[in-house]
CSV table of C-alpha atoms (C1' of nucleotides) in Angstrom, one decimal:
chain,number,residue,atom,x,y,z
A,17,UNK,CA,-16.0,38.4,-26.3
A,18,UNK,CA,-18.1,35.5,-26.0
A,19,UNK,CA,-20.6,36.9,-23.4
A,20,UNK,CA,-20.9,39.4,-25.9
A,21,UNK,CA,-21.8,36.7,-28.5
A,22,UNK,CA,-23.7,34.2,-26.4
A,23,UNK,CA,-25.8,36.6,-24.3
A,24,UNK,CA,-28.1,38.2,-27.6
A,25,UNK,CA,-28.1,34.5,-28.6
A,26,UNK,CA,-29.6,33.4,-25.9
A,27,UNK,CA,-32.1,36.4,-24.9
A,28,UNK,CA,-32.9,36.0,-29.5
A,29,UNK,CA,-33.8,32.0,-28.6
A,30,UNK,CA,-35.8,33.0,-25.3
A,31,UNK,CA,-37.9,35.6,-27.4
A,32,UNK,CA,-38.3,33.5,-30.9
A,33,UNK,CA,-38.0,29.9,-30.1
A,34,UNK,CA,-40.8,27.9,-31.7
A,35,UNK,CA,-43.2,25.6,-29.2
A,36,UNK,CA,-42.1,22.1,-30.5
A,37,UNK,CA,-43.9,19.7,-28.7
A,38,UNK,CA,-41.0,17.9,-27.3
A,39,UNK,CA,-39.7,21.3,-26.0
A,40,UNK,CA,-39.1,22.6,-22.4
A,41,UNK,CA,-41.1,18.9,-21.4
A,42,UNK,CA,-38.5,18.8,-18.6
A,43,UNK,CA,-38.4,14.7,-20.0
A,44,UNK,CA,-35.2,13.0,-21.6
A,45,UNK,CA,-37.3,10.8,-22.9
A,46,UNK,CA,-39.0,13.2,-25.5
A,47,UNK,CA,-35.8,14.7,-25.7
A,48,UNK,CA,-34.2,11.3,-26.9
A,49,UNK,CA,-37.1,9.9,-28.7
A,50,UNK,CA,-37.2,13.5,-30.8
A,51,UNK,CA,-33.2,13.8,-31.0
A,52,UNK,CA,-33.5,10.3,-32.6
A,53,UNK,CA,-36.6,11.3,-35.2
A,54,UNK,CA,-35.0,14.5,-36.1
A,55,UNK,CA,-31.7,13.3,-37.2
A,56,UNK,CA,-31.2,14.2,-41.1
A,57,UNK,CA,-35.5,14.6,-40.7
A,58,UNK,CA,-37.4,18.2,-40.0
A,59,UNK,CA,-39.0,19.5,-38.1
A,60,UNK,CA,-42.3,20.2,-39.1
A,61,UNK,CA,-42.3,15.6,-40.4
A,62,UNK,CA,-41.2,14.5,-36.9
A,63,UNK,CA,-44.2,16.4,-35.1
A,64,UNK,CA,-46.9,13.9,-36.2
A,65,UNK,CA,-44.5,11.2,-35.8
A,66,UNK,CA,-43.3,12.1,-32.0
A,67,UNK,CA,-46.9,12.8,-30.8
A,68,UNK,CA,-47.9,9.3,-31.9
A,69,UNK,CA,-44.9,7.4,-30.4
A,70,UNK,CA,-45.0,9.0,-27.2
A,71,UNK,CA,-49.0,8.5,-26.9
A,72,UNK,CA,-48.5,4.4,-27.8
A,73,UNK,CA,-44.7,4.4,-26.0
A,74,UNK,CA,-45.1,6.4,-23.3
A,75,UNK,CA,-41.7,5.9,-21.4
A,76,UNK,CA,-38.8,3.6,-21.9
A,77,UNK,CA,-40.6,0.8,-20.1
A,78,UNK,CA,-42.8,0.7,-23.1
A,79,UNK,CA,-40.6,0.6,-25.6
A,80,UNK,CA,-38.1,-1.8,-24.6
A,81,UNK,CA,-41.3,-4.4,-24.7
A,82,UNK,CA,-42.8,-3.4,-27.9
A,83,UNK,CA,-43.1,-5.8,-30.3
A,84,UNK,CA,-41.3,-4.7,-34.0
A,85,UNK,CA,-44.2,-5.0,-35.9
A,86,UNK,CA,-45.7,-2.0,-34.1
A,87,UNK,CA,-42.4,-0.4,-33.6
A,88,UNK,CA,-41.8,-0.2,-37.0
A,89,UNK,CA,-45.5,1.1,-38.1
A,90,UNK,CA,-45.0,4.4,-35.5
A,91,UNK,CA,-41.8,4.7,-37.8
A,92,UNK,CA,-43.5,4.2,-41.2
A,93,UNK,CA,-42.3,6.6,-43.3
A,94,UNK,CA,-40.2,8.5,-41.6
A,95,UNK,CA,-37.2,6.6,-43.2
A,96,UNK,CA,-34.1,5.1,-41.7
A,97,UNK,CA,-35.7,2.3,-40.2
A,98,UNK,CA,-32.4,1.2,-37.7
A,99,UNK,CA,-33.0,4.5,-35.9
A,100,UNK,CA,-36.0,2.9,-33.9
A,101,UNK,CA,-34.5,-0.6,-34.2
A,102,UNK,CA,-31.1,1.2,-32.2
A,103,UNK,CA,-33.7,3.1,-30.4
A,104,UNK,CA,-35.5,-0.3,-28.7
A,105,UNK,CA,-31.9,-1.8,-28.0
A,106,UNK,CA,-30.7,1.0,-26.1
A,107,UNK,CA,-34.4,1.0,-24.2
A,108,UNK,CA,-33.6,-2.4,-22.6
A,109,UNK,CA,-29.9,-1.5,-22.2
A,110,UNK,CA,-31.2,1.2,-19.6
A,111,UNK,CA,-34.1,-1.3,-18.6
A,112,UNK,CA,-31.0,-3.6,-17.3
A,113,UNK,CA,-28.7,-1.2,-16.5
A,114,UNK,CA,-30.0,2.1,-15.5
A,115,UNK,CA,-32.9,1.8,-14.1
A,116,UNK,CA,-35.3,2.4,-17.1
A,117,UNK,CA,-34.2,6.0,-17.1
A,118,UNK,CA,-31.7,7.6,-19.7
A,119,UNK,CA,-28.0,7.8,-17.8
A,120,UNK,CA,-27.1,11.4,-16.6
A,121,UNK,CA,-24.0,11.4,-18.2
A,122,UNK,CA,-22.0,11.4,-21.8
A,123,UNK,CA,-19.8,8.7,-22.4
A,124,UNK,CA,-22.7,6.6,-21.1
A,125,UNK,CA,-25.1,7.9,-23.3
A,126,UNK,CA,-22.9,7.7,-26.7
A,127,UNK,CA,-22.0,4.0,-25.2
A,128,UNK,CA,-25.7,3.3,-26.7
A,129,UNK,CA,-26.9,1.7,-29.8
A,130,UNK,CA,-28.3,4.6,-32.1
A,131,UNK,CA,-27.0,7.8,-29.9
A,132,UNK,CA,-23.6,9.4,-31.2
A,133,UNK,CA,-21.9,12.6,-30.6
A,134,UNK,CA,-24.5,15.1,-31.7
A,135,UNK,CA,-27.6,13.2,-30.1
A,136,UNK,CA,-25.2,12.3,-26.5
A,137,UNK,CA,-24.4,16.0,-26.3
A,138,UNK,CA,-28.1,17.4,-27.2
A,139,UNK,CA,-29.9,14.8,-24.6
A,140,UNK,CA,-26.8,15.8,-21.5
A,141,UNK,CA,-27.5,19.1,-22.4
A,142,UNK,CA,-30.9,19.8,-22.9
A,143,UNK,CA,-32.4,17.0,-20.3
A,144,UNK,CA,-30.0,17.5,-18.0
A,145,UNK,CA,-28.1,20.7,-18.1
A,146,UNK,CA,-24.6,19.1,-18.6
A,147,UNK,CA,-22.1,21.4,-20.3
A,148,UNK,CA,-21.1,19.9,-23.6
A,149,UNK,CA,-22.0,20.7,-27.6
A,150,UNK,CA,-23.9,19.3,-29.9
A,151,UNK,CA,-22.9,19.8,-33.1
A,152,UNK,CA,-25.5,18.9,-36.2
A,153,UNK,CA,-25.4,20.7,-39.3
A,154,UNK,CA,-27.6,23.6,-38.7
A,155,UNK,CA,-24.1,24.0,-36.4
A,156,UNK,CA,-22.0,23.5,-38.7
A,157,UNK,CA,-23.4,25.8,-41.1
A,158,UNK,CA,-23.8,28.7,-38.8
A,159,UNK,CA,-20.2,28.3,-37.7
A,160,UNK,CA,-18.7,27.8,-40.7
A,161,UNK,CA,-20.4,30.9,-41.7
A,162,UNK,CA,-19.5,33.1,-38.7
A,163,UNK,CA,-15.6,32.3,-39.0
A,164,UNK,CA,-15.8,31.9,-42.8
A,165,UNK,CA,-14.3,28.2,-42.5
A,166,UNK,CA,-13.7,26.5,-46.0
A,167,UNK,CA,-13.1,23.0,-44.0
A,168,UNK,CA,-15.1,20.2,-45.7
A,169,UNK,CA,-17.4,19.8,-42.8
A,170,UNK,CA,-18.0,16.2,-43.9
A,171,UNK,CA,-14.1,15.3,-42.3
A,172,UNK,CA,-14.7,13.9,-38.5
A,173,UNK,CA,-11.6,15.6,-37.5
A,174,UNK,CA,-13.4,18.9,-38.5
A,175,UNK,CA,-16.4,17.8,-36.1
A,176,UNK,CA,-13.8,17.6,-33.5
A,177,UNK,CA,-12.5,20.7,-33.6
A,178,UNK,CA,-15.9,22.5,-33.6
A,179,UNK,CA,-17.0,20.4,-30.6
A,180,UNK,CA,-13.6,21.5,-28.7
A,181,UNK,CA,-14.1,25.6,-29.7
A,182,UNK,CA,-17.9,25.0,-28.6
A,183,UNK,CA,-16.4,23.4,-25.1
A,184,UNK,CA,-14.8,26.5,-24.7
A,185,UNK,CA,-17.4,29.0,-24.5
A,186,UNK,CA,-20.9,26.9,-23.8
A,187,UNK,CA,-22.4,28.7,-21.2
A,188,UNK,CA,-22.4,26.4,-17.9
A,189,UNK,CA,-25.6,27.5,-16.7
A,190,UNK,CA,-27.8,27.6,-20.0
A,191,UNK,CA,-26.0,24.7,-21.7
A,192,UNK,CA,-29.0,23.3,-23.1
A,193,UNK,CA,-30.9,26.9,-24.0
A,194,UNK,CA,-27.3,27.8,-26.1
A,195,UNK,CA,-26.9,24.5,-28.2
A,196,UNK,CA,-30.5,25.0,-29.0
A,197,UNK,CA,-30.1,28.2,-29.8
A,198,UNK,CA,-27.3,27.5,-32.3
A,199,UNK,CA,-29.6,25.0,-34.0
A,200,UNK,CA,-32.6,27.2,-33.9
A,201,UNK,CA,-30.7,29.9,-35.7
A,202,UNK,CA,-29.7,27.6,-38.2
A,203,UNK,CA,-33.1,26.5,-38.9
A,204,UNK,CA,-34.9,29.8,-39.1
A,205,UNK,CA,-32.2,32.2,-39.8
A,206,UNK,CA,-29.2,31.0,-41.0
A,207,UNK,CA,-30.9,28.6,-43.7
A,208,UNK,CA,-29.1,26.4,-46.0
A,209,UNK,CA,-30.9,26.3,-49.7
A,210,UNK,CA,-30.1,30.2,-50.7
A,211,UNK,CA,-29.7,33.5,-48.7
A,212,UNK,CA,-29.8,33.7,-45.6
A,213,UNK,CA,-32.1,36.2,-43.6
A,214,UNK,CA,-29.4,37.5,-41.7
A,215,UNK,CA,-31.4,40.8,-41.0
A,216,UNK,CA,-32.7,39.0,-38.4
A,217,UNK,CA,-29.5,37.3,-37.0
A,218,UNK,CA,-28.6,38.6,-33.6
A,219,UNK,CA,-24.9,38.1,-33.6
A,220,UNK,CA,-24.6,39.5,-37.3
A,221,UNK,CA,-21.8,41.6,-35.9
A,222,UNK,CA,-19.7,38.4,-35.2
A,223,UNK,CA,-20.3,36.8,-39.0
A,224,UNK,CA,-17.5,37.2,-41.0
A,225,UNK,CA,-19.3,35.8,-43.8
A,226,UNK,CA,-22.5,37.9,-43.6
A,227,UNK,CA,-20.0,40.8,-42.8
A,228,UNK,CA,-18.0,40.3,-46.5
A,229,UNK,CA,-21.4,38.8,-48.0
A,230,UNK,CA,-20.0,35.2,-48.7
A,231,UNK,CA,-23.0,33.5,-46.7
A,232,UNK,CA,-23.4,31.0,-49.4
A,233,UNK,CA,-20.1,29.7,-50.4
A,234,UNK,CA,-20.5,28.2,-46.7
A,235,UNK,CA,-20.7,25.4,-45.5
A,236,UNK,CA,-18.3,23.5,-47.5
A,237,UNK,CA,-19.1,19.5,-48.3
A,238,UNK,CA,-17.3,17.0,-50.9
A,239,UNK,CA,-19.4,16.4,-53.8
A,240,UNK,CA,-21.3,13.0,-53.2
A,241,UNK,CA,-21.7,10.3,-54.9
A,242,UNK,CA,-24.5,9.8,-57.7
A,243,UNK,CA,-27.2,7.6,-57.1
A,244,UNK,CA,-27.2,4.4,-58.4
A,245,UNK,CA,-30.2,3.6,-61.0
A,246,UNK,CA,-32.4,0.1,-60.6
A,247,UNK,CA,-35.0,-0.9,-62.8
A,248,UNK,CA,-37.3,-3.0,-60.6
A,249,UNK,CA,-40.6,-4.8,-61.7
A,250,UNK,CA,-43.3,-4.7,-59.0
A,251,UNK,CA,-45.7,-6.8,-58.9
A,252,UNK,CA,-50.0,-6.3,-57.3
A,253,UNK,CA,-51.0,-9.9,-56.9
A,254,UNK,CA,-54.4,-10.3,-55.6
A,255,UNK,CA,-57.2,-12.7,-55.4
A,256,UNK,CA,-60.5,-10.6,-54.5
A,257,UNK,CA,-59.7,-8.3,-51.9
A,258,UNK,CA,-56.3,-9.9,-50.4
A,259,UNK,CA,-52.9,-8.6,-51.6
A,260,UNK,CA,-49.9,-10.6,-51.6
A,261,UNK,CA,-46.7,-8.9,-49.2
A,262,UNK,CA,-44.1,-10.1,-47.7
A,263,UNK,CA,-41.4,-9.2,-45.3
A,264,UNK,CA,-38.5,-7.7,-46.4
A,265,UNK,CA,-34.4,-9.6,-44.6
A,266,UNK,CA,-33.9,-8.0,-41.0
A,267,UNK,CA,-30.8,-5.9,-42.7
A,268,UNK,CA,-29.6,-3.6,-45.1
A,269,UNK,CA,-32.1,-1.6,-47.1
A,270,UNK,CA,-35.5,-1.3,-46.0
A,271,UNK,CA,-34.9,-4.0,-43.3
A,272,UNK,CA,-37.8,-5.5,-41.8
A,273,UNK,CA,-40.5,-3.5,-43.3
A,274,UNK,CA,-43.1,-5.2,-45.8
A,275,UNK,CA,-42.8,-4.5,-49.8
A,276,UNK,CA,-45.2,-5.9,-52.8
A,277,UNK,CA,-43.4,-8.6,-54.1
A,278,UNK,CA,-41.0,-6.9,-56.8
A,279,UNK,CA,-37.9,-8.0,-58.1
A,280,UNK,CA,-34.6,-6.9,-60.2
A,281,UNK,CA,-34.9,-6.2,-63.6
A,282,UNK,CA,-38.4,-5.4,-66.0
A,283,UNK,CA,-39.7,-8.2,-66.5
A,284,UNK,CA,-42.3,-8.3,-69.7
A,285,UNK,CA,-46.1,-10.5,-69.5
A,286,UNK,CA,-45.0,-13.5,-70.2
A,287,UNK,CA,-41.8,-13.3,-67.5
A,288,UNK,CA,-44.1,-11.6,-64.7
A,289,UNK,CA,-46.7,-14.8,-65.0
A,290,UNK,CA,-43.8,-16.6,-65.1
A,291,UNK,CA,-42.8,-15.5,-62.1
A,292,UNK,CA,-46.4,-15.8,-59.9
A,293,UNK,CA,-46.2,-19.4,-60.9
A,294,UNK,CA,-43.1,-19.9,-59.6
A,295,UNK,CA,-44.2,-18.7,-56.3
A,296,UNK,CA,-46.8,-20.8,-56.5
A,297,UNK,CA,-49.7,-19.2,-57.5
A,298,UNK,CA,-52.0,-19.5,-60.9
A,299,UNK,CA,-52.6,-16.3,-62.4
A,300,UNK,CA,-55.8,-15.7,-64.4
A,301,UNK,CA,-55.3,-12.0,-65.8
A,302,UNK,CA,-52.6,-9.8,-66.1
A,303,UNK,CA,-52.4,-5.8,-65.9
A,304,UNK,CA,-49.9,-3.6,-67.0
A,305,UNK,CA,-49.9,-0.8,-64.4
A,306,UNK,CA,-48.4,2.8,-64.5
A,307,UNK,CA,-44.6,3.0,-64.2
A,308,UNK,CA,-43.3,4.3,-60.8
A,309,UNK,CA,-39.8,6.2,-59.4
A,310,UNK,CA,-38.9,6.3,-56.4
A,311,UNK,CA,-35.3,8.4,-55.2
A,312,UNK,CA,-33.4,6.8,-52.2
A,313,UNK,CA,-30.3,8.5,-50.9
A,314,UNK,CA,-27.9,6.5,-52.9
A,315,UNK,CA,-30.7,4.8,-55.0
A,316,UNK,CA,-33.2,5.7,-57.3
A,317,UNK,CA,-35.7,2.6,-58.5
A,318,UNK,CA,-37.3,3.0,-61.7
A,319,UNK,CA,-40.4,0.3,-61.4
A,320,UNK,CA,-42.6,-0.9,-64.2
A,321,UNK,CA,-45.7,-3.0,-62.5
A,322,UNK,CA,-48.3,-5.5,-63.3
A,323,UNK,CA,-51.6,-6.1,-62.0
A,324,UNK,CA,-52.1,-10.1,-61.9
A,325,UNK,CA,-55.0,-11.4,-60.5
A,326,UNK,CA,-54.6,-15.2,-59.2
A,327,UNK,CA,-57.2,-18.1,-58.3
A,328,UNK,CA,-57.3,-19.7,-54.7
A,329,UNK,CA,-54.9,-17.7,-52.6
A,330,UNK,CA,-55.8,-19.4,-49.6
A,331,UNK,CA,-54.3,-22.8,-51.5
A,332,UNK,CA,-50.9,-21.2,-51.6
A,333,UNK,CA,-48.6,-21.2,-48.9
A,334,UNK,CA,-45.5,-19.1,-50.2
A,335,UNK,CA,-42.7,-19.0,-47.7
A,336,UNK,CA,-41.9,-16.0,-46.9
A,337,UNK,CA,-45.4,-14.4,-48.3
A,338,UNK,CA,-48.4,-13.4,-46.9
A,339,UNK,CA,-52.3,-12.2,-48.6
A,340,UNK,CA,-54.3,-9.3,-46.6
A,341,UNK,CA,-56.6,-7.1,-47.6
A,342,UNK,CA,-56.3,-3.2,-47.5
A,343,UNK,CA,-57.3,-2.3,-44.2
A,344,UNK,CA,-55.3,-5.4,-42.4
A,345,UNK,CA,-52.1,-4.2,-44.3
A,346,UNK,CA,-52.8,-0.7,-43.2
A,347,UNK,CA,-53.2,-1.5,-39.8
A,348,UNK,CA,-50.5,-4.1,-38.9
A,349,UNK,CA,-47.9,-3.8,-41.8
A,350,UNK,CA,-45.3,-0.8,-42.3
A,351,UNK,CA,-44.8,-0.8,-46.1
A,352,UNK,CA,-42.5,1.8,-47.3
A,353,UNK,CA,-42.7,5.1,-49.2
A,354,UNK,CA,-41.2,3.3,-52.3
A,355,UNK,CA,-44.3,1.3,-53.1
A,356,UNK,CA,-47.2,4.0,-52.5
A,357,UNK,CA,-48.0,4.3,-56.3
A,358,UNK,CA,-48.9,1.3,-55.7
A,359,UNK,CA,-50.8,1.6,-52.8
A,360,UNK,CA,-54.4,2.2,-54.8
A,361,UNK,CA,-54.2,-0.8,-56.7
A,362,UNK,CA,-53.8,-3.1,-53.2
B,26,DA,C1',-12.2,7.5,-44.5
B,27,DA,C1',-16.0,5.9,-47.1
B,28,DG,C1',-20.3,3.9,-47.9
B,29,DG,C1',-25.1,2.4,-46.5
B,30,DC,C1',-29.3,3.9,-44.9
B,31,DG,C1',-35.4,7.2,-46.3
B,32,DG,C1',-38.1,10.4,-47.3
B,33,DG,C1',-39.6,14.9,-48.3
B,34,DG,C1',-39.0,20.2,-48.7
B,35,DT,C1',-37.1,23.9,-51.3
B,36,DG,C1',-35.0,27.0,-54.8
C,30,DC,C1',-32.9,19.0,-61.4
C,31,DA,C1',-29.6,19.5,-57.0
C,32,DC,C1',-29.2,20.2,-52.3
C,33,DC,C1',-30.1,19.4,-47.6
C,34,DC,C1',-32.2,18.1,-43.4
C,35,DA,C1',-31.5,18.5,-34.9
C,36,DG,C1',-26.6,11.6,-37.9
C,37,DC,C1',-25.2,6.9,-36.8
C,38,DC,C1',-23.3,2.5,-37.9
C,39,DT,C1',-20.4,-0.7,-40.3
C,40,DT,C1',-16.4,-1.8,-42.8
DNA sequence: AAGGCGGGGTG
DNA sequence: CACCCAGCCTT
């Protein structure tokens, strides 16, 4: 029964797999550093990403002795900033203690900062051939499919019991090439966001769901949570050509990354000069500027802004805040996706 | 077990 | 608009 299954799998991924440029590299390190940028990102926003990373950080050497400001500007964008912050701790973990190489094995690999269940089993198995799953959603949602499972997926104990039925029937020699496959299938066939194109689907004889038509009642999440709504007031303070930034605390949202200086609440003229004075600055125009949104995960920030031009920069020495001009902040400063309505005004 | 943590693609 | 994406960490 589950050669029967595996076996087109596996000669469906040989024939249609896509050339990813982290793919059949024979390297754990691409395999890592692309396990790490796809989690909860796709495919087609990690390429750019991965083939700049791996041209500044070219092994784990490299990365272990990078310095964050760099680190985080190869990760501009791409969101979830602790991924490459985990991602540079585990580096000089394996620096110390394995050699600078990636360990060959899983409970040493999920033993590091930034590499769970899903990422241990995809590096053992794809970089090193080791038998064991690797369960993401693309996973989840073709297995929920094929046995018709109304689990909520989002229950660990449910990951569990996927990983244990995938033990049981990941092929030893092609352990890599099958978990791949699964994902692949996901992500090209058996797509989340409407029907799936299960015309295509080699094992469409084993789907119970494509066999009764039920394809989208599967997977099966709990609802979450709504976004919480913050109205923010940013503010563009610039003398000349220089923009005032500053560094955001090393945790929690947006940690380490550089922001215009912005703060809770809308804040009218009077409040926003107000509030350049008090950090030390002496404004000599204000600007209202367009009204921004920006939608976190579990935030959305509604942002009025003001334009506020400010004599004698170089005479104030905020704490905490520093004045560039557009190019400099471009090439030295990540600044996140949240301000880049903002971005023409700097 | 639940919540924090980005950003963008898609129907 | 809602949903989801090659998830992990902290509490």
């Amino acid at each position: 029964m589950t050669d029967e299954f595996i076996q087109p799998l596996l000669a469906w991924y040989d024939e249609n797999k896509r050339i990813l440029p982290w793919r059949d590299k024979h390297n754990a390190y691409y395999t890592w550093v692309s396990e790490i940028m796809l989690q909860q990102t796709r495919v087609e926003a990690v390429k750019p990403y991965f083939e700049r990373f791996i041209r500044e950080l070219p092994d784990i050497p490299a990365l272990a002795v990078c310095p964050e400001e760099k680190l985080l500007k190869l990760w501009e964008g791409l969101g979830y900033y602790s991924r490459v912050r985990n991602m540079q701790l585990a580096a000089r973990e394996m620096v110390e203690k394995y050699n600078g190489r990636l360990p060959e094995d899983f409970s040493l690999l999920i033993s590091l900062k930034g590499i769970g269940s899903y990422t241990a089993g995809a590096i053992a198995s794809i970089a090193y051939g080791i038998p064991v799953p690797a369960v993401d959603g693309n996973v989840f949602r073709v297995v929920t499919r094929m046995t018709e499972d109304s689990e909520d997926i989002t229950r660990p104990a449910f990951r569990k019991k996927t990983e244990s039925a995938l033990q049981e029937i990941i092929p030893k020699d092609r352990p890599g090439d099958f978990n791949q496959a699964m994902m692949e299938l996901g992500a090209v066939v058996c797509v989340p966001n409407g029907q799936p194109k299960c015309d295509l689907c080699p094992v469409r004889g084993f789907c119970q769901a494509g066999l009764h038509g039920t394809m989208e009642k599967f997977p099966v999440k709990a609802p979450k949570k709504p976004r919480v709504v913050e109205e923010r007031t940013v503010l563009v303070i610039q003398d000349g050509s220089c923009t005032a930034i500053r560094k955001r605390p090393p945790k929690g949202l947006l940690a380490g990354l550089y922001e215009l200086p912005n703060t809770e609440g809308y804040l009218n003229r009077e409040e926003a000069l107000e509030y350049v004075k008090e950090l030390g600055a002496e404004p000599l125009y204000i600007e209202e500027l367009p009204e921004a949104r920006h939608i976190f995960s579990h935030i959305e920030w509604r942002m009025k802004a003001y334009r506020i031009r400010v004599s004698s920069l170089e005479q104030t020495h905020i704490p905490g805040i520093l004045f560039a001009d557009k190019k400099e902040s471009e090439r030295n400063y990540a600044i996140p996706s949240a301000f880049g309505a903002y971005e023409k005004y700097m």
